[in-house]
């Protein structure tokens, strides 16, 4: 049986394209949040632009600059004349908007109470490319003011500009009274900017959450940062395979079954070498797949001809019965044995179909930590140790409640279940420290919800050490943790008392 650790697994430094692609996929999976934020910010941008929108009206005048005489404006010009007129037009363009004397005259002649500085702010010019034609625009929030200023400009520009430039500007298109406001792109611009900003902010938050969250993202995090062994890898399960979680199910995938055979071999080797019998399975957080892995490990050991007892020690929310699909409505389980409500021999049931002994419960209790601390709990575990080849104990998440640490002191070894990107490394370390603080060895971790590429590494390593295949399919079973209620599943016809 192989180990996937820092010595025999390739470790890639930095951020590779595969990692970037994985993170990109995870960001895309939150498309609804990105879209929702983008739409909200787009609405805000639209609202801001709409509240601040003031319709503006423009009167336009077209001038052509002539440096000779009235009869030579339209045609008959040499290339040097044209170049000279274009250069002259540039001078006019400046003078048309910057001459204070002209601005004051236009303001006085407009008939409105405006100053020269205000007129200067209304006027803008554009020199048409490769011509001496200047477009002068007068823009105001009042169309009458815009038109009046434009008319006043026509009436006053000649007496100022022609004297300054030594030539003349001829009006070829006089202004008209604006009938509609100018097209305003501000609302559209603010809406687009708001949409982009909203999407960018959510993407930034998602990226920060992915990169900054101190979770386990690959097996190298376990071997390197948690300094523990990886004894198995379970690949992410597709939704259409989520109903087939047991290796005894004929519809279960081949590689899913093989993964637990390899895990079984690993545990058997450790048990033989260390003379271990009692193993607890725990995790740092809920929804990491702990119960399903513990159950399938017990089934795999039983399939190898061993007598195996599977104990549901998650007394707050027992779920082994649910995973196996058996009835446990009236069962008191380990809690009943400790309290003396029922004997150990009467509580343990043998399920012939599964070739497995079960000590399960269908009723949740509210004081499990105190109950598991009693001497009767230690006596019960010691009694089954002598009766079975293996005892597999499913416990609650270690960092949420103390139950796992309490019962760990009665076990020989612990297996940690670590689901990809689920629990922080700090939480996992705290759980591992709590377990090892009881004197129980953590023999390794099982990396759950792995990418196919990670599992491929296990397969290659397995082929190098033995004929066969590596770890395969996973599962998605989990639940919200806390005080629960009893479950009732299946039928009791398949069970009989252990003699």
CSV table of C-alpha atoms in Angstrom, one decimal:
chain,number,residue,atom,x,y,z
A,1,UNK,CA,0.0,0.0,0.0
A,2,UNK,CA,1.3,3.4,-0.9
A,3,UNK,CA,1.6,6.7,0.9
A,4,UNK,CA,1.2,9.9,-0.9
A,5,UNK,CA,3.7,12.2,0.8
A,6,UNK,CA,6.3,14.8,0.2
A,7,UNK,CA,8.9,12.1,-0.6
A,8,UNK,CA,7.2,10.3,-3.4
A,9,UNK,CA,4.8,12.9,-4.8
A,10,UNK,CA,5.8,15.6,-7.2
A,11,UNK,CA,5.3,19.1,-5.7
A,12,UNK,CA,4.8,22.0,-8.0
A,13,UNK,CA,5.9,25.4,-6.7
A,14,UNK,CA,4.1,28.6,-7.4
A,15,UNK,CA,0.8,29.0,-9.2
A,16,UNK,CA,0.5,26.8,-12.3
A,17,UNK,CA,-2.0,27.0,-15.1
A,18,UNK,CA,-4.0,24.2,-13.7
A,19,UNK,CA,-4.4,26.0,-10.4
A,20,UNK,CA,-5.4,29.2,-12.1
A,21,UNK,CA,-7.9,27.3,-14.2
A,22,UNK,CA,-9.4,25.6,-11.1
A,23,UNK,CA,-9.8,29.0,-9.4
A,24,UNK,CA,-11.3,30.5,-12.6
A,25,UNK,CA,-13.8,27.7,-12.6
A,26,UNK,CA,-14.7,28.4,-9.0
A,27,UNK,CA,-15.2,32.1,-9.8
A,28,UNK,CA,-17.4,31.3,-12.8
A,29,UNK,CA,-19.5,29.0,-10.5
A,30,UNK,CA,-20.5,32.1,-8.7
A,31,UNK,CA,-21.8,33.8,-11.9
A,32,UNK,CA,-25.1,34.6,-10.3
A,33,UNK,CA,-23.4,36.6,-7.6
A,34,UNK,CA,-21.3,38.4,-10.1
A,35,UNK,CA,-24.3,39.2,-12.3
A,36,UNK,CA,-26.5,40.3,-9.4
A,37,UNK,CA,-23.8,42.7,-8.1
A,38,UNK,CA,-23.2,44.0,-11.6
A,39,UNK,CA,-26.9,44.7,-12.1
A,40,UNK,CA,-27.2,46.4,-8.7
A,41,UNK,CA,-24.2,48.7,-9.4
A,42,UNK,CA,-25.5,49.3,-13.0
A,43,UNK,CA,-28.8,50.5,-11.4
A,44,UNK,CA,-26.9,52.7,-9.0
A,45,UNK,CA,-24.9,54.2,-11.8
A,46,UNK,CA,-28.0,54.8,-13.9
A,47,UNK,CA,-29.7,56.4,-10.9
A,48,UNK,CA,-26.8,58.7,-10.1
A,49,UNK,CA,-26.6,59.8,-13.8
A,50,UNK,CA,-30.3,60.3,-14.0
A,51,UNK,CA,-30.5,62.4,-10.9
A,52,UNK,CA,-27.6,64.6,-12.1
A,53,UNK,CA,-28.8,64.8,-15.7
A,54,UNK,CA,-29.4,68.3,-17.1
A,55,UNK,CA,-30.5,68.5,-20.7
A,56,UNK,CA,-28.2,70.7,-22.8
A,57,UNK,CA,-28.9,72.5,-26.1
A,58,UNK,CA,-26.5,73.5,-28.8
A,59,UNK,CA,-26.6,76.1,-31.6
A,60,UNK,CA,-23.9,75.5,-34.2
A,61,UNK,CA,-22.2,77.9,-36.6
A,62,UNK,CA,-19.9,77.0,-39.5
A,63,UNK,CA,-17.1,79.4,-40.5
A,64,UNK,CA,-14.6,79.2,-43.3
A,65,UNK,CA,-11.4,81.2,-43.1
A,66,UNK,CA,-10.3,83.3,-46.0
A,67,UNK,CA,-6.9,84.9,-46.3
A,68,UNK,CA,-7.4,86.7,-49.6
A,69,UNK,CA,-10.7,88.1,-50.9
A,70,UNK,CA,-14.3,87.3,-51.1
A,71,UNK,CA,-14.1,85.9,-54.7
A,72,UNK,CA,-11.4,83.3,-53.7
A,73,UNK,CA,-13.1,81.6,-50.8
A,74,UNK,CA,-14.6,78.6,-52.7
A,75,UNK,CA,-12.1,77.6,-55.3
A,76,UNK,CA,-9.0,78.4,-57.4
A,77,UNK,CA,-6.6,78.0,-54.5
A,78,UNK,CA,-3.1,76.6,-54.8
A,79,UNK,CA,-1.8,74.0,-52.3
A,80,UNK,CA,0.3,76.7,-50.6
A,81,UNK,CA,-2.8,78.9,-50.3
A,82,UNK,CA,-4.7,76.0,-48.7
A,83,UNK,CA,-1.9,75.3,-46.3
A,84,UNK,CA,-1.8,78.9,-45.3
A,85,UNK,CA,-5.6,79.0,-44.8
A,86,UNK,CA,-5.4,75.9,-42.6
A,87,UNK,CA,-2.7,77.5,-40.5
A,88,UNK,CA,-4.7,80.7,-40.3
A,89,UNK,CA,-7.8,78.7,-39.3
A,90,UNK,CA,-5.9,77.3,-36.3
A,91,UNK,CA,-5.2,80.8,-35.1
A,92,UNK,CA,-8.8,81.7,-35.5
A,93,UNK,CA,-9.9,78.7,-33.6
A,94,UNK,CA,-7.9,79.9,-30.6
A,95,UNK,CA,-9.0,83.5,-30.9
A,96,UNK,CA,-12.7,82.5,-31.2
A,97,UNK,CA,-12.7,81.0,-27.7
A,98,UNK,CA,-10.1,82.9,-25.8
A,99,UNK,CA,-10.6,86.6,-26.7
A,100,UNK,CA,-12.1,88.3,-23.7
A,101,UNK,CA,-13.1,91.4,-25.6
A,102,UNK,CA,-15.2,89.3,-28.0
A,103,UNK,CA,-16.7,87.3,-25.1
A,104,UNK,CA,-17.9,90.5,-23.4
A,105,UNK,CA,-19.4,91.9,-26.6
A,106,UNK,CA,-21.3,88.7,-27.2
A,107,UNK,CA,-22.6,88.6,-23.7
A,108,UNK,CA,-23.8,92.2,-24.0
A,109,UNK,CA,-25.5,91.6,-27.3
A,110,UNK,CA,-27.2,88.3,-26.3
A,111,UNK,CA,-30.1,90.0,-24.5
A,112,UNK,CA,-29.6,87.7,-21.5
A,113,UNK,CA,-28.0,88.3,-18.1
A,114,UNK,CA,-24.8,86.4,-18.8
A,115,UNK,CA,-21.2,87.4,-18.3
A,116,UNK,CA,-18.3,87.2,-20.7
A,117,UNK,CA,-16.8,84.3,-18.6
A,118,UNK,CA,-20.1,82.5,-18.8
A,119,UNK,CA,-20.1,82.9,-22.6
A,120,UNK,CA,-16.6,81.6,-22.8
A,121,UNK,CA,-17.7,78.5,-20.9
A,122,UNK,CA,-20.5,77.9,-23.5
A,123,UNK,CA,-18.3,78.1,-26.6
A,124,UNK,CA,-16.3,75.3,-28.1
A,125,UNK,CA,-14.7,74.9,-31.5
A,126,UNK,CA,-13.5,72.1,-33.9
A,127,UNK,CA,-11.3,72.6,-36.9
A,128,UNK,CA,-12.4,70.1,-39.6
A,129,UNK,CA,-9.5,68.0,-40.8
A,130,UNK,CA,-7.5,69.3,-43.8
A,131,UNK,CA,-9.8,72.3,-44.2
A,132,UNK,CA,-10.1,75.9,-43.0
A,133,UNK,CA,-13.7,75.3,-41.8
A,134,UNK,CA,-14.4,75.8,-38.1
A,135,UNK,CA,-17.4,74.5,-36.3
A,136,UNK,CA,-18.3,76.7,-33.4
A,137,UNK,CA,-20.9,75.4,-30.8
A,138,UNK,CA,-22.7,77.4,-28.2
A,139,UNK,CA,-24.1,75.1,-25.5
A,140,UNK,CA,-26.5,76.0,-22.7
A,141,UNK,CA,-29.2,74.4,-20.6
A,142,UNK,CA,-31.7,76.9,-22.2
A,143,UNK,CA,-32.2,76.6,-25.9
A,144,UNK,CA,-33.2,80.3,-26.2
A,145,UNK,CA,-29.9,81.4,-24.5
A,146,UNK,CA,-27.9,79.1,-26.7
A,147,UNK,CA,-29.4,80.6,-29.9
A,148,UNK,CA,-29.2,84.2,-28.6
A,149,UNK,CA,-25.5,83.9,-27.8
A,150,UNK,CA,-24.8,82.3,-31.2
A,151,UNK,CA,-26.6,85.1,-33.0
A,152,UNK,CA,-24.7,87.7,-30.9
A,153,UNK,CA,-21.5,85.9,-31.8
A,154,UNK,CA,-22.2,86.4,-35.5
A,155,UNK,CA,-23.0,90.0,-34.9
A,156,UNK,CA,-19.8,90.8,-33.0
A,157,UNK,CA,-17.0,88.4,-34.1
A,158,UNK,CA,-16.0,90.4,-37.2
A,159,UNK,CA,-15.1,93.6,-35.6
A,160,UNK,CA,-12.7,91.9,-33.2
A,161,UNK,CA,-11.3,88.8,-35.0
A,162,UNK,CA,-10.8,90.3,-38.4
A,163,UNK,CA,-8.7,93.1,-37.0
A,164,UNK,CA,-6.6,90.7,-34.9
A,165,UNK,CA,-6.0,88.1,-37.6
A,166,UNK,CA,-5.7,90.3,-40.6
A,167,UNK,CA,-8.1,88.2,-42.6
A,168,UNK,CA,-11.7,87.2,-42.3
A,169,UNK,CA,-14.0,84.4,-41.1
A,170,UNK,CA,-17.1,83.9,-43.3
A,171,UNK,CA,-20.3,82.3,-41.9
A,172,UNK,CA,-21.4,79.5,-44.2
A,173,UNK,CA,-24.0,77.9,-41.9
A,174,UNK,CA,-25.8,80.2,-39.4
A,175,UNK,CA,-27.2,78.9,-36.1
A,176,UNK,CA,-30.8,77.7,-35.6
A,177,UNK,CA,-32.9,77.5,-32.5
A,178,UNK,CA,-32.3,74.0,-30.9
A,179,UNK,CA,-35.4,71.9,-31.0
A,180,UNK,CA,-34.2,69.0,-28.9
A,181,UNK,CA,-31.5,68.4,-26.2
A,182,UNK,CA,-28.2,67.0,-27.1
A,183,UNK,CA,-27.7,63.3,-27.0
A,184,UNK,CA,-26.2,62.5,-23.6
A,185,UNK,CA,-24.1,59.4,-23.2
A,186,UNK,CA,-23.5,60.1,-19.5
A,187,UNK,CA,-26.4,57.8,-18.4
A,188,UNK,CA,-25.2,55.0,-20.6
A,189,UNK,CA,-21.6,55.5,-19.5
A,190,UNK,CA,-22.5,55.5,-15.8
A,191,UNK,CA,-24.6,52.4,-16.3
A,192,UNK,CA,-21.9,50.5,-18.0
A,193,UNK,CA,-19.2,51.6,-15.5
A,194,UNK,CA,-21.5,50.6,-12.7
A,195,UNK,CA,-22.1,47.2,-14.2
A,196,UNK,CA,-18.3,46.6,-14.7
A,197,UNK,CA,-17.5,47.9,-11.2
A,198,UNK,CA,-20.1,45.6,-9.6
A,199,UNK,CA,-18.8,42.6,-11.5
A,200,UNK,CA,-15.2,43.5,-10.8
A,201,UNK,CA,-15.8,43.9,-7.0
A,202,UNK,CA,-17.4,40.5,-6.6
A,203,UNK,CA,-14.7,38.8,-8.7
A,204,UNK,CA,-12.1,40.5,-6.6
A,205,UNK,CA,-13.8,39.4,-3.4
A,206,UNK,CA,-14.0,35.8,-4.7
A,207,UNK,CA,-10.4,35.8,-5.7
A,208,UNK,CA,-9.3,37.1,-2.3
A,209,UNK,CA,-11.5,34.5,-0.6
A,210,UNK,CA,-9.9,31.8,-2.7
A,211,UNK,CA,-6.3,32.9,-2.3
A,212,UNK,CA,-6.4,34.2,1.3
A,213,UNK,CA,-8.6,31.5,2.9
A,214,UNK,CA,-6.2,29.2,4.6
A,215,UNK,CA,-7.8,26.0,3.5
A,216,UNK,CA,-6.4,22.7,2.2
A,217,UNK,CA,-6.4,22.9,-1.6
A,218,UNK,CA,-4.3,19.9,-2.5
A,219,UNK,CA,-2.6,16.9,-0.9
A,220,UNK,CA,0.7,18.8,-0.7
A,221,UNK,CA,-0.9,21.1,1.8
A,222,UNK,CA,-1.5,18.1,4.1
A,223,UNK,CA,2.0,16.6,3.7
A,224,UNK,CA,3.8,20.0,3.7
A,225,UNK,CA,1.9,22.4,5.9
A,226,UNK,CA,0.0,20.0,8.1
A,227,UNK,CA,3.0,17.5,8.2
A,228,UNK,CA,0.8,14.5,8.0
A,229,UNK,CA,0.5,11.5,5.7
A,230,UNK,CA,-2.1,11.2,3.0
A,231,UNK,CA,-3.4,7.6,3.0
A,232,UNK,CA,-6.2,8.0,0.5
A,233,UNK,CA,-7.7,10.4,-2.1
A,234,UNK,CA,-11.4,10.5,-3.0
A,235,UNK,CA,-12.3,12.2,-6.3
A,236,UNK,CA,-15.1,14.7,-6.6
A,237,UNK,CA,-18.4,12.9,-7.3
A,238,UNK,CA,-20.7,14.0,-10.0
A,239,UNK,CA,-24.3,14.7,-9.1
A,240,UNK,CA,-25.7,11.7,-11.0
A,241,UNK,CA,-23.4,9.4,-9.0
A,242,UNK,CA,-24.4,10.8,-5.6
A,243,UNK,CA,-26.9,8.1,-4.9
A,244,UNK,CA,-24.3,5.3,-5.0
A,245,UNK,CA,-22.2,5.9,-1.9
A,246,UNK,CA,-21.5,2.4,-0.7
A,247,UNK,CA,-19.0,-0.1,-2.1
A,248,UNK,CA,-21.7,-2.8,-1.7
A,249,UNK,CA,-23.9,-1.1,-4.3
A,250,UNK,CA,-23.6,-2.8,-7.6
A,251,UNK,CA,-24.0,0.5,-9.4
A,252,UNK,CA,-21.0,2.0,-7.5
A,253,UNK,CA,-18.1,2.8,-9.8
A,254,UNK,CA,-15.2,0.4,-10.0
A,255,UNK,CA,-12.6,3.0,-9.0
A,256,UNK,CA,-14.7,4.0,-6.0
A,257,UNK,CA,-14.5,0.4,-4.7
A,258,UNK,CA,-10.8,0.2,-5.5
A,259,UNK,CA,-10.1,3.3,-3.5
A,260,UNK,CA,-11.4,1.7,-0.3
A,261,UNK,CA,-9.6,-1.6,-1.1
A,262,UNK,CA,-6.4,0.3,-1.1
A,263,UNK,CA,-7.4,2.2,2.1
A,264,UNK,CA,-8.2,-1.2,3.7
A,265,UNK,CA,-4.8,-2.6,2.8
A,266,UNK,CA,-3.2,0.5,4.4
A,267,UNK,CA,-5.2,0.1,7.6
A,268,UNK,CA,-4.6,-3.6,7.7
A,269,UNK,CA,-0.8,-3.1,7.4
A,270,UNK,CA,-0.8,-0.5,10.1
A,271,UNK,CA,-3.0,-2.6,12.4
A,272,UNK,CA,-0.7,-5.6,12.0
A,273,UNK,CA,2.4,-3.7,12.5
A,274,UNK,CA,1.2,-1.6,15.5
A,275,UNK,CA,-1.4,-4.2,16.8
A,276,UNK,CA,-4.2,-1.6,16.4
A,277,UNK,CA,-7.8,-2.6,16.4
A,278,UNK,CA,-9.9,0.5,17.3
A,279,UNK,CA,-9.9,3.4,14.8
A,280,UNK,CA,-11.8,6.6,15.0
A,281,UNK,CA,-12.8,8.6,12.0
A,282,UNK,CA,-13.2,12.3,12.4
A,283,UNK,CA,-12.8,15.7,10.6
A,284,UNK,CA,-12.4,19.3,11.5
A,285,UNK,CA,-15.8,20.5,10.2
A,286,UNK,CA,-19.1,19.2,9.1
A,287,UNK,CA,-19.8,18.1,5.5
A,288,UNK,CA,-16.4,16.6,4.9
A,289,UNK,CA,-17.6,13.1,4.2
A,290,UNK,CA,-16.4,11.5,7.4
A,291,UNK,CA,-19.4,9.1,7.9
A,292,UNK,CA,-19.4,7.7,4.4
A,293,UNK,CA,-15.7,7.1,4.5
A,294,UNK,CA,-15.9,5.4,7.9
A,295,UNK,CA,-18.8,3.2,6.7
A,296,UNK,CA,-17.1,2.2,3.5
A,297,UNK,CA,-13.9,1.4,5.3
A,298,UNK,CA,-15.7,-0.9,7.7
A,299,UNK,CA,-17.5,-2.6,4.7
A,300,UNK,CA,-14.1,-3.0,2.9
A,301,UNK,CA,-12.6,-4.7,6.0
A,302,UNK,CA,-15.6,-6.9,6.4
A,303,UNK,CA,-15.4,-8.0,2.7
A,304,UNK,CA,-11.9,-9.2,3.4
A,305,UNK,CA,-13.2,-11.8,5.9
A,306,UNK,CA,-12.7,-9.8,9.1
A,307,UNK,CA,-15.1,-9.4,11.9
A,308,UNK,CA,-15.8,-5.6,12.0
A,309,UNK,CA,-17.9,-3.5,14.3
A,310,UNK,CA,-19.0,-0.1,13.1
A,311,UNK,CA,-20.0,2.2,15.9
A,312,UNK,CA,-21.9,5.4,15.4
A,313,UNK,CA,-20.5,7.7,18.2
A,314,UNK,CA,-21.9,10.8,16.7
A,315,UNK,CA,-24.5,10.9,19.4
A,316,UNK,CA,-25.7,14.4,18.6
A,317,UNK,CA,-26.7,13.5,15.1
A,318,UNK,CA,-26.3,9.8,14.3
A,319,UNK,CA,-26.1,9.2,10.6
A,320,UNK,CA,-24.5,5.8,10.0
A,321,UNK,CA,-28.0,4.2,9.7
A,322,UNK,CA,-28.9,6.8,7.1
A,323,UNK,CA,-25.8,6.0,5.0
A,324,UNK,CA,-26.3,2.3,5.2
A,325,UNK,CA,-30.1,2.5,4.6
A,326,UNK,CA,-31.0,0.4,7.7
A,327,UNK,CA,-33.6,0.9,10.4
A,328,UNK,CA,-32.4,2.5,13.7
A,329,UNK,CA,-35.5,4.2,15.0
A,330,UNK,CA,-35.7,2.3,18.2
A,331,UNK,CA,-32.0,1.8,18.7
A,332,UNK,CA,-30.3,3.4,21.7
A,333,UNK,CA,-26.8,2.6,20.4
A,334,UNK,CA,-23.7,3.4,22.4
A,335,UNK,CA,-25.5,5.9,24.6
A,336,UNK,CA,-27.9,3.2,25.7
A,337,UNK,CA,-25.0,0.9,26.6
A,338,UNK,CA,-23.2,3.5,28.6
A,339,UNK,CA,-26.4,4.4,30.5
A,340,UNK,CA,-27.1,0.8,31.2
A,341,UNK,CA,-30.5,0.9,29.4
A,342,UNK,CA,-29.4,-2.0,27.2
A,343,UNK,CA,-26.6,-4.5,27.3
A,344,UNK,CA,-23.8,-4.4,24.8
A,345,UNK,CA,-24.7,-7.8,23.4
A,346,UNK,CA,-28.3,-6.7,22.9
A,347,UNK,CA,-27.3,-3.5,21.3
A,348,UNK,CA,-24.9,-4.8,18.7
A,349,UNK,CA,-26.7,-6.1,15.6
A,350,UNK,CA,-25.3,-8.3,12.8
A,351,UNK,CA,-26.4,-7.4,9.3
A,352,UNK,CA,-25.8,-10.5,7.2
A,353,UNK,CA,-26.3,-8.7,3.9
A,354,UNK,CA,-23.4,-6.4,4.8
A,355,UNK,CA,-21.4,-8.9,6.7
A,356,UNK,CA,-21.1,-6.2,9.3
A,357,UNK,CA,-21.8,-5.7,13.0
A,358,UNK,CA,-23.4,-2.4,13.9
A,359,UNK,CA,-23.8,-0.4,17.1
A,360,UNK,CA,-25.9,2.4,15.9
A,361,UNK,CA,-28.5,4.8,17.2
A,362,UNK,CA,-31.7,6.4,15.9
A,363,UNK,CA,-32.0,8.9,18.7
A,364,UNK,CA,-30.0,12.0,19.3
A,365,UNK,CA,-28.9,13.0,22.9
A,366,UNK,CA,-28.0,16.4,24.3
A,367,UNK,CA,-25.1,15.5,26.7
A,368,UNK,CA,-22.8,13.2,24.6
A,369,UNK,CA,-19.5,14.6,25.9
A,370,UNK,CA,-20.4,14.0,29.5
A,371,UNK,CA,-21.7,10.6,28.7
A,372,UNK,CA,-18.6,9.5,26.7
A,373,UNK,CA,-16.4,10.6,29.6
A,374,UNK,CA,-17.9,8.0,31.9
A,375,UNK,CA,-16.0,4.8,32.8
A,376,UNK,CA,-18.8,2.8,31.2
A,377,UNK,CA,-17.8,4.2,27.8
A,378,UNK,CA,-14.2,3.0,28.2
A,379,UNK,CA,-15.4,-0.4,29.4
A,380,UNK,CA,-17.7,-0.7,26.4
A,381,UNK,CA,-14.9,0.0,23.9
A,382,UNK,CA,-12.5,-2.3,25.7
A,383,UNK,CA,-15.1,-5.1,25.6
A,384,UNK,CA,-15.6,-4.8,21.8
A,385,UNK,CA,-11.8,-4.6,21.3
A,386,UNK,CA,-11.5,-8.2,22.5
A,387,UNK,CA,-14.4,-9.4,20.4
A,388,UNK,CA,-13.7,-8.1,16.9
A,389,UNK,CA,-10.8,-7.9,14.5
A,390,UNK,CA,-11.6,-4.2,13.8
A,391,UNK,CA,-13.7,-1.5,15.5
A,392,UNK,CA,-14.4,1.5,13.3
A,393,UNK,CA,-15.9,4.5,15.2
A,394,UNK,CA,-17.6,7.4,13.5
A,395,UNK,CA,-17.3,10.6,15.6
A,396,UNK,CA,-18.6,14.2,15.3
A,397,UNK,CA,-16.4,16.9,13.8
A,398,UNK,CA,-13.5,17.5,16.2
A,399,UNK,CA,-13.3,21.3,16.1
A,400,UNK,CA,-17.0,21.8,16.7
A,401,UNK,CA,-17.6,19.6,19.7
A,402,UNK,CA,-15.3,17.8,22.1
A,403,UNK,CA,-16.9,14.4,21.6
A,404,UNK,CA,-14.2,13.2,19.2
A,405,UNK,CA,-11.4,14.0,21.6
A,406,UNK,CA,-13.2,12.3,24.5
A,407,UNK,CA,-13.7,9.0,22.6
A,408,UNK,CA,-10.2,9.2,21.0
A,409,UNK,CA,-8.6,8.3,24.3
A,410,UNK,CA,-10.2,4.8,24.0
A,411,UNK,CA,-9.0,4.2,20.5
A,412,UNK,CA,-5.7,3.0,19.1
A,413,UNK,CA,-5.5,5.4,16.1
A,414,UNK,CA,-7.3,8.2,14.3
A,415,UNK,CA,-8.0,8.8,10.6
A,416,UNK,CA,-8.6,12.5,9.6
A,417,UNK,CA,-11.0,13.3,6.8
A,418,UNK,CA,-10.0,16.5,5.0
A,419,UNK,CA,-12.2,17.8,2.3
A,420,UNK,CA,-10.8,20.1,-0.3
A,421,UNK,CA,-11.2,23.8,0.5
A,422,UNK,CA,-13.5,23.1,3.4
A,423,UNK,CA,-11.7,23.7,6.7
A,424,UNK,CA,-8.9,26.1,7.5
A,425,UNK,CA,-5.5,24.7,8.3
A,426,UNK,CA,-5.7,26.3,11.7
A,427,UNK,CA,-8.9,24.4,12.5
A,428,UNK,CA,-7.5,21.2,11.2
A,429,UNK,CA,-4.4,21.6,13.3
A,430,UNK,CA,-6.4,22.3,16.4
A,431,UNK,CA,-8.5,19.1,15.8
A,432,UNK,CA,-5.3,17.1,15.3
A,433,UNK,CA,-3.7,18.5,18.4
A,434,UNK,CA,-6.8,17.7,20.4
A,435,UNK,CA,-6.7,14.1,19.2
A,436,UNK,CA,-3.0,13.6,19.7
A,437,UNK,CA,-3.3,15.2,23.1
A,438,UNK,CA,-5.2,12.2,24.2
A,439,UNK,CA,-2.3,10.0,23.3
A,440,UNK,CA,-3.9,8.6,20.2
A,441,UNK,CA,-1.9,8.5,17.0
A,442,UNK,CA,-3.2,10.0,13.8
A,443,UNK,CA,-2.1,7.4,11.2
A,444,UNK,CA,-3.0,9.7,8.3
A,445,UNK,CA,-5.5,11.8,6.4
A,446,UNK,CA,-7.9,11.0,3.6
A,447,UNK,CA,-8.1,13.9,1.0
A,448,UNK,CA,-11.7,14.1,-0.1
A,449,UNK,CA,-13.3,15.9,-3.1
A,450,UNK,CA,-10.1,15.8,-5.0
A,451,UNK,CA,-9.6,16.7,-8.7
A,452,UNK,CA,-9.0,14.0,-11.2
A,453,UNK,CA,-5.4,15.0,-11.7
A,454,UNK,CA,-4.6,14.4,-8.0
A,455,UNK,CA,-6.2,11.0,-8.1
A,456,UNK,CA,-4.1,10.2,-11.2
A,457,UNK,CA,-0.9,10.7,-9.2
A,458,UNK,CA,-2.2,8.1,-6.7
A,459,UNK,CA,-2.9,5.7,-9.5
A,460,UNK,CA,0.6,6.1,-11.0
A,461,UNK,CA,2.2,5.6,-7.6
A,462,UNK,CA,0.0,2.5,-6.9
A,463,UNK,CA,1.0,1.0,-10.2
A,464,UNK,CA,4.6,1.4,-9.3
A,465,UNK,CA,4.1,-0.5,-6.0
A,466,UNK,CA,1.5,-3.1,-6.8
A,467,UNK,CA,-0.7,-4.3,-9.7
A,468,UNK,CA,-3.9,-2.5,-9.5
A,469,UNK,CA,-5.4,1.0,-9.5
A,470,UNK,CA,-5.5,4.0,-7.3
A,471,UNK,CA,-8.1,5.9,-5.4
A,472,UNK,CA,-11.3,6.7,-7.2
A,473,UNK,CA,-14.7,8.2,-6.8
A,474,UNK,CA,-15.9,10.2,-3.9
A,475,UNK,CA,-19.2,11.4,-2.5
A,476,UNK,CA,-21.1,14.5,-1.4
A,477,UNK,CA,-22.9,13.4,1.7
A,478,UNK,CA,-22.9,15.8,4.6
A,479,UNK,CA,-25.2,17.7,7.0
A,480,UNK,CA,-25.4,20.8,9.1
A,481,UNK,CA,-24.1,20.1,12.5
A,482,UNK,CA,-25.8,20.6,15.9
A,483,UNK,CA,-28.4,18.9,18.1
A,484,UNK,CA,-30.5,16.6,15.9
A,485,UNK,CA,-33.4,14.2,16.0
A,486,UNK,CA,-33.6,10.5,15.5
A,487,UNK,CA,-33.8,8.8,12.1
A,488,UNK,CA,-35.6,5.7,11.0
A,489,UNK,CA,-34.6,3.9,7.8
A,490,UNK,CA,-34.8,0.4,6.2
A,491,UNK,CA,-36.1,-2.7,7.8
A,492,UNK,CA,-35.0,-4.7,10.9
A,493,UNK,CA,-35.5,-8.0,9.1
A,494,UNK,CA,-31.9,-8.0,7.9
A,495,UNK,CA,-30.5,-7.9,11.4
A,496,UNK,CA,-29.9,-10.4,14.1
A,497,UNK,CA,-28.2,-10.2,17.4
A,498,UNK,CA,-24.5,-11.1,17.7
A,499,UNK,CA,-24.1,-14.3,19.6
